[in-house]
Short mmCIF file of C-alpha atoms in Angstrom, two decimals:
data_model
loop_
_atom_site.label_atom_id
_atom_site.label_comp_id
_atom_site.label_asym_id
_atom_site.label_seq_id
_atom_site.Cartn_x
_atom_site.Cartn_y
_atom_site.Cartn_z
CA MET A 1 2.49 -35.91 -17.05
CA SER A 2 1.67 -32.66 -18.80
CA LYS A 3 4.54 -30.64 -20.24
CA SER A 4 4.95 -26.91 -19.76
CA GLU A 5 4.00 -24.76 -22.65
CA PRO A 6 7.07 -23.60 -24.61
CA GLY A 7 8.11 -20.14 -23.49
CA LEU A 8 6.82 -20.42 -19.97
CA THR A 9 9.44 -19.41 -17.43
CA TRP A 10 9.99 -18.28 -13.94
CA LYS A 11 12.96 -16.16 -14.99
CA PHE A 12 12.39 -12.36 -15.04
CA PRO A 13 14.67 -9.39 -15.24
CA ARG A 14 16.29 -7.68 -12.27
CA GLU A 15 13.74 -4.84 -12.30
CA PHE A 16 10.97 -7.42 -11.70
CA TRP A 17 12.54 -8.92 -8.63
CA THR A 18 13.63 -5.55 -7.31
CA ALA A 19 10.08 -4.25 -7.54
CA ASN A 20 8.76 -7.30 -5.73
CA VAL A 21 11.25 -6.84 -2.86
CA ILE A 22 10.14 -3.20 -2.65
CA GLU A 23 6.49 -4.41 -2.50
CA LEU A 24 7.35 -6.82 0.35
CA PHE A 25 8.93 -4.05 2.42
CA GLU A 26 5.95 -1.75 1.73
CA ARG A 27 3.37 -4.31 2.73
CA ALA A 28 5.30 -5.14 5.90
CA ALA A 29 5.37 -1.48 6.81
CA TYR A 30 1.70 -0.86 5.98
CA TYR A 31 0.13 -3.86 7.71
CA GLY A 32 2.37 -3.50 10.77
CA VAL A 33 0.86 -0.07 11.44
CA PHE A 34 -2.69 -0.71 10.04
CA ILE A 35 -3.45 -3.73 12.20
CA THR A 36 -2.95 -1.55 15.37
CA LEU A 37 -3.79 1.87 13.96
CA THR A 38 -7.14 2.21 15.70
CA LEU A 39 -5.60 1.16 19.02
CA TYR A 40 -2.81 3.76 18.55
CA LEU A 41 -5.17 6.60 17.64
CA THR A 42 -7.37 6.01 20.73
CA ARG A 43 -4.86 4.92 23.34
CA GLU A 44 -1.85 7.16 22.44
CA VAL A 45 -3.22 10.00 20.38
CA GLY A 46 -6.46 10.60 22.17
CA PHE A 47 -9.17 10.27 19.53
CA THR A 48 -12.49 8.78 20.64
CA ASP A 49 -13.67 5.51 19.13
CA VAL A 50 -16.01 7.34 16.72
CA GLU A 51 -13.35 9.84 15.78
CA THR A 52 -10.86 7.04 15.10
CA GLY A 53 -13.40 5.29 12.87
CA TRP A 54 -13.82 8.43 10.74
CA VAL A 55 -10.05 9.07 10.48
CA VAL A 56 -9.24 5.50 9.58
CA ALA A 57 -12.15 5.33 7.06
CA TRP A 58 -10.95 8.50 5.31
CA PHE A 59 -7.34 7.29 5.35
CA ALA A 60 -8.19 3.96 3.75
CA SER A 61 -10.61 5.47 1.26
CA LEU A 62 -8.21 8.00 -0.03
CA LEU A 63 -5.35 5.50 -0.09
CA TYR A 64 -7.24 3.37 -2.61
CA PHE A 65 -8.85 6.23 -4.52
CA ALA A 66 -5.80 8.38 -5.06
CA PRO A 67 -3.96 5.92 -7.35
CA THR A 68 -6.38 6.82 -10.06
CA PHE A 69 -4.43 10.09 -10.29
CA THR A 70 -1.04 9.42 -8.77
CA GLY A 71 -0.60 6.57 -11.24
CA ALA A 72 -1.00 9.01 -14.09
CA LEU A 73 1.39 11.40 -12.42
CA ALA A 74 4.00 8.59 -11.94
CA ASP A 75 3.93 7.96 -15.61
CA LYS A 76 5.03 11.53 -16.21
CA LEU A 77 7.65 11.67 -13.47
CA GLY A 78 9.03 8.27 -14.25
CA PHE A 79 8.77 5.17 -12.01
CA ARG A 80 12.11 5.50 -10.28
CA ARG A 81 11.71 9.11 -9.26
CA SER A 82 8.13 8.46 -8.18
CA LEU A 83 9.18 5.55 -5.97
CA ILE A 84 11.92 7.63 -4.33
CA ILE A 85 9.32 10.35 -3.60
CA ALA A 86 6.76 7.73 -2.39
CA PHE A 87 9.12 6.00 0.08
CA SER A 88 10.55 9.27 1.33
CA LEU A 89 6.96 10.27 2.17
CA LEU A 90 6.25 6.91 3.75
CA ALA A 91 9.31 6.92 5.94
CA ALA A 92 8.60 10.49 7.00
CA GLY A 93 4.90 9.76 7.60
CA TYR A 94 5.51 6.66 9.73
CA GLY A 95 8.29 8.36 11.66
CA LEU A 96 6.09 11.43 12.31
CA LEU A 97 3.17 9.27 13.43
CA GLY A 98 5.29 7.53 16.07
CA ALA A 99 7.27 10.57 17.27
CA PHE A 100 4.36 12.83 18.14
CA GLN A 101 1.14 11.84 19.81
CA SER A 102 -1.06 14.80 18.91
CA LYS A 103 -4.24 14.76 16.81
CA LEU A 104 -3.09 17.34 14.29
CA THR A 105 0.26 15.62 13.78
CA ALA A 106 -1.44 12.24 13.44
CA LEU A 107 -3.68 13.56 10.69
CA LEU A 108 -0.69 15.09 8.93
CA ALA A 109 1.26 11.89 9.22
CA LEU A 110 -1.57 9.78 7.92
CA PHE A 111 -2.09 12.14 4.95
CA THR A 112 1.65 11.80 4.16
CA ILE A 113 1.47 8.01 4.39
CA MET A 114 -1.62 7.95 2.13
CA LEU A 115 0.07 10.16 -0.41
CA GLY A 116 3.20 8.05 -0.50
CA GLY A 117 1.34 4.80 -0.47
CA SER A 118 -0.94 5.83 -3.38
CA PHE A 119 2.07 5.86 -5.69
CA VAL A 120 3.38 2.37 -4.84
CA LYS A 121 0.70 0.04 -6.06
CA PRO A 122 0.32 1.37 -9.64
CA ILE A 123 4.14 1.71 -10.07
CA ILE A 124 4.92 -1.86 -8.78
CA SER A 125 2.05 -3.52 -10.69
CA GLY A 126 3.08 -1.48 -13.76
CA THR A 127 6.66 -2.71 -13.38
CA VAL A 128 5.50 -6.28 -13.20
CA ALA A 129 3.41 -5.79 -16.35
CA LYS A 130 6.30 -4.17 -18.30
CA THR A 131 8.95 -6.73 -17.17
CA SER A 132 6.83 -9.78 -18.25
CA ASP A 133 5.46 -10.89 -21.59
CA GLU A 134 1.86 -11.93 -22.16
CA LEU A 135 2.64 -15.60 -21.87
CA ASN A 136 4.30 -15.33 -18.49
CA ARG A 137 2.19 -12.48 -17.04
CA ALA A 138 0.03 -14.83 -14.91
CA ARG A 139 3.18 -16.24 -13.31
CA ALA A 140 4.63 -12.74 -12.81
CA TYR A 141 1.49 -11.60 -10.94
CA SER A 142 1.36 -14.82 -8.91
CA LEU A 143 4.89 -14.01 -7.62
CA PHE A 144 3.80 -10.41 -7.03
CA TYR A 145 0.91 -11.38 -4.83
CA GLN A 146 3.03 -13.91 -2.98
CA MET A 147 5.26 -10.99 -2.04
CA VAL A 148 2.20 -8.98 -0.96
CA ASN A 149 1.06 -11.85 1.28
CA ILE A 150 4.50 -12.47 2.73
CA GLY A 151 4.99 -8.76 3.53
CA ALA A 152 1.47 -8.56 5.16
CA PHE A 153 2.28 -11.61 7.23
CA LEU A 154 5.57 -10.28 8.39
CA GLY A 155 4.13 -6.94 9.20
CA LYS A 156 1.26 -8.33 11.37
CA THR A 157 3.57 -10.86 13.05
CA VAL A 158 6.08 -8.25 14.09
CA ALA A 159 3.44 -5.92 15.36
CA LYS A 160 2.46 -8.16 18.28
CA PRO A 161 5.90 -8.35 20.10
CA LEU A 162 6.60 -4.68 19.40
CA ARG A 163 3.29 -3.64 20.95
CA THR A 164 3.64 -5.85 24.06
CA GLU A 165 7.36 -5.35 24.62
CA LEU A 166 8.02 -1.78 23.58
CA GLY A 167 4.67 -0.01 22.99
CA LEU A 168 2.32 0.95 20.14
CA LYS A 169 4.41 3.84 18.94
CA TYR A 170 7.38 1.67 18.13
CA ILE A 171 5.41 -0.14 15.41
CA ASN A 172 5.47 3.14 13.53
CA PHE A 173 9.20 3.29 13.79
CA TYR A 174 9.48 -0.32 12.57
CA SER A 175 7.37 0.71 9.45
CA ALA A 176 9.58 3.83 8.93
CA GLY A 177 12.58 1.45 8.98
CA MET A 178 10.97 -0.89 6.38
CA SER A 179 10.26 2.14 4.13
CA LEU A 180 13.83 3.33 4.45
CA LEU A 181 15.06 -0.16 3.46
CA ALA A 182 12.84 -0.10 0.45
CA LEU A 183 14.15 3.40 -0.42
CA ALA A 184 17.71 2.07 -0.22
CA VAL A 185 16.81 -0.80 -2.60
CA ILE A 186 15.29 1.67 -5.03
CA VAL A 187 18.29 3.98 -4.99
CA VAL A 188 20.86 1.11 -5.45
CA LEU A 189 18.99 -1.43 -7.62
CA TYR A 190 15.84 -0.11 -9.25
CA ARG A 191 16.12 1.23 -12.78
CA ASN A 192 13.36 2.85 -14.80
CA VAL A 193 11.34 0.49 -17.12
CA ASP A 194 10.07 1.53 -20.51
CA THR A 195 6.64 3.00 -19.93
CA SER A 196 5.90 3.89 -23.50
CA GLY A 197 2.36 2.93 -24.59
CA MET A 198 1.04 2.85 -21.05
CA GLY A 199 -0.50 5.40 -18.67
CA LYS A 200 -2.90 8.29 -19.02
CA THR A 201 -2.84 11.98 -18.49
CA LEU A 202 -4.57 13.38 -15.37
CA ARG A 203 -7.37 14.60 -17.62
CA GLU A 204 -7.85 11.12 -19.21
CA ALA A 205 -7.85 9.56 -15.74
CA TRP A 206 -10.60 11.95 -14.58
CA GLN A 207 -12.63 11.31 -17.76
CA GLY A 208 -12.28 7.56 -17.15
CA LEU A 209 -13.47 7.96 -13.57
CA VAL A 210 -16.53 9.90 -14.74
CA ARG A 211 -17.39 7.13 -17.24
CA VAL A 212 -17.15 4.51 -14.48
CA VAL A 213 -19.41 6.43 -12.14
CA GLN A 214 -22.01 6.81 -14.89
CA ASN A 215 -22.08 2.98 -15.35
CA VAL A 216 -25.05 2.16 -13.15
CA ARG A 217 -24.70 -1.65 -13.16
CA PHE A 218 -21.05 -1.45 -12.40
CA MET A 219 -21.65 0.96 -9.45
CA VAL A 220 -24.24 -1.42 -8.07
CA LEU A 221 -21.63 -4.15 -8.14
CA ILE A 222 -19.14 -1.86 -6.41
CA LEU A 223 -21.72 -1.08 -3.62
CA ILE A 224 -22.30 -4.88 -3.11
CA VAL A 225 -18.61 -5.56 -2.84
CA ALA A 226 -18.15 -2.57 -0.60
CA GLY A 227 -20.54 -4.23 1.83
CA PHE A 228 -18.20 -7.15 2.16
CA TRP A 229 -15.14 -4.91 2.65
CA THR A 230 -17.06 -2.83 5.28
CA ILE A 231 -17.49 -5.98 7.30
CA GLN A 232 -13.99 -7.28 6.62
CA GLY A 233 -12.54 -3.93 7.63
CA GLN A 234 -13.82 -4.42 11.18
CA LEU A 235 -11.13 -7.03 11.75
CA TYR A 236 -8.71 -4.07 11.80
CA ALA A 237 -11.06 -1.27 12.99
CA THR A 238 -12.95 -2.72 15.90
CA MET A 239 -11.81 -6.35 16.53
CA PRO A 240 -8.50 -5.45 18.25
CA LYS A 241 -10.33 -3.08 20.63
CA TYR A 242 -13.04 -5.68 21.30
CA ALA A 243 -10.48 -8.43 22.08
CA LEU A 244 -8.42 -6.18 24.39
CA ARG A 245 -11.53 -4.87 26.25
CA LEU A 246 -13.09 -8.23 27.02
#
């Protein structure tokens, strides 16, 4: 029987576990809404199928592009303050999305959710990195992604009974509640981690992005991978509509 390498551990500081609980709540909130977002935008808000496709495409694209810059901003503001801002925006955005079924309000709500969500991933992953040493970092990130998957599973699981028993808009209120729970955890338990030696300025982030875009082989790889994600995204964008319209 193989022995564990000396120094390996599953014990991490409080900030690590707090960050993972926050991530679980955030993923539960996000996937609860995202799995039914196209249905909500067409059935409740009044967008056409094509309009909904464009709205969700821009929402998802900006959500994953913006951390290039919001991560740098979080380094300047501090992780704790940035998380408080992020989950305040998320709670407000989800609540607004459920409370008012108008196109303009929905766009404003989705922008608010996008902005808040773009802070979360770089901060939580940064906390995981700073609260684990090099030897235990793989274990730390395995726990982190377990929390991501558990949160995503919970969000999608809760969405079904909420949709059928109460209505689509109540999924947004559920996600707002998850965001408020995460915010409470941040205020009570989360403490800033030492971010010295990490992070970039906004200018450095932009310069790095330019260098990436200029790398032709890497961009070709990105386009190939994007083809897969375009197909996979239809599980959220069109499959729910297809299943319900059969």
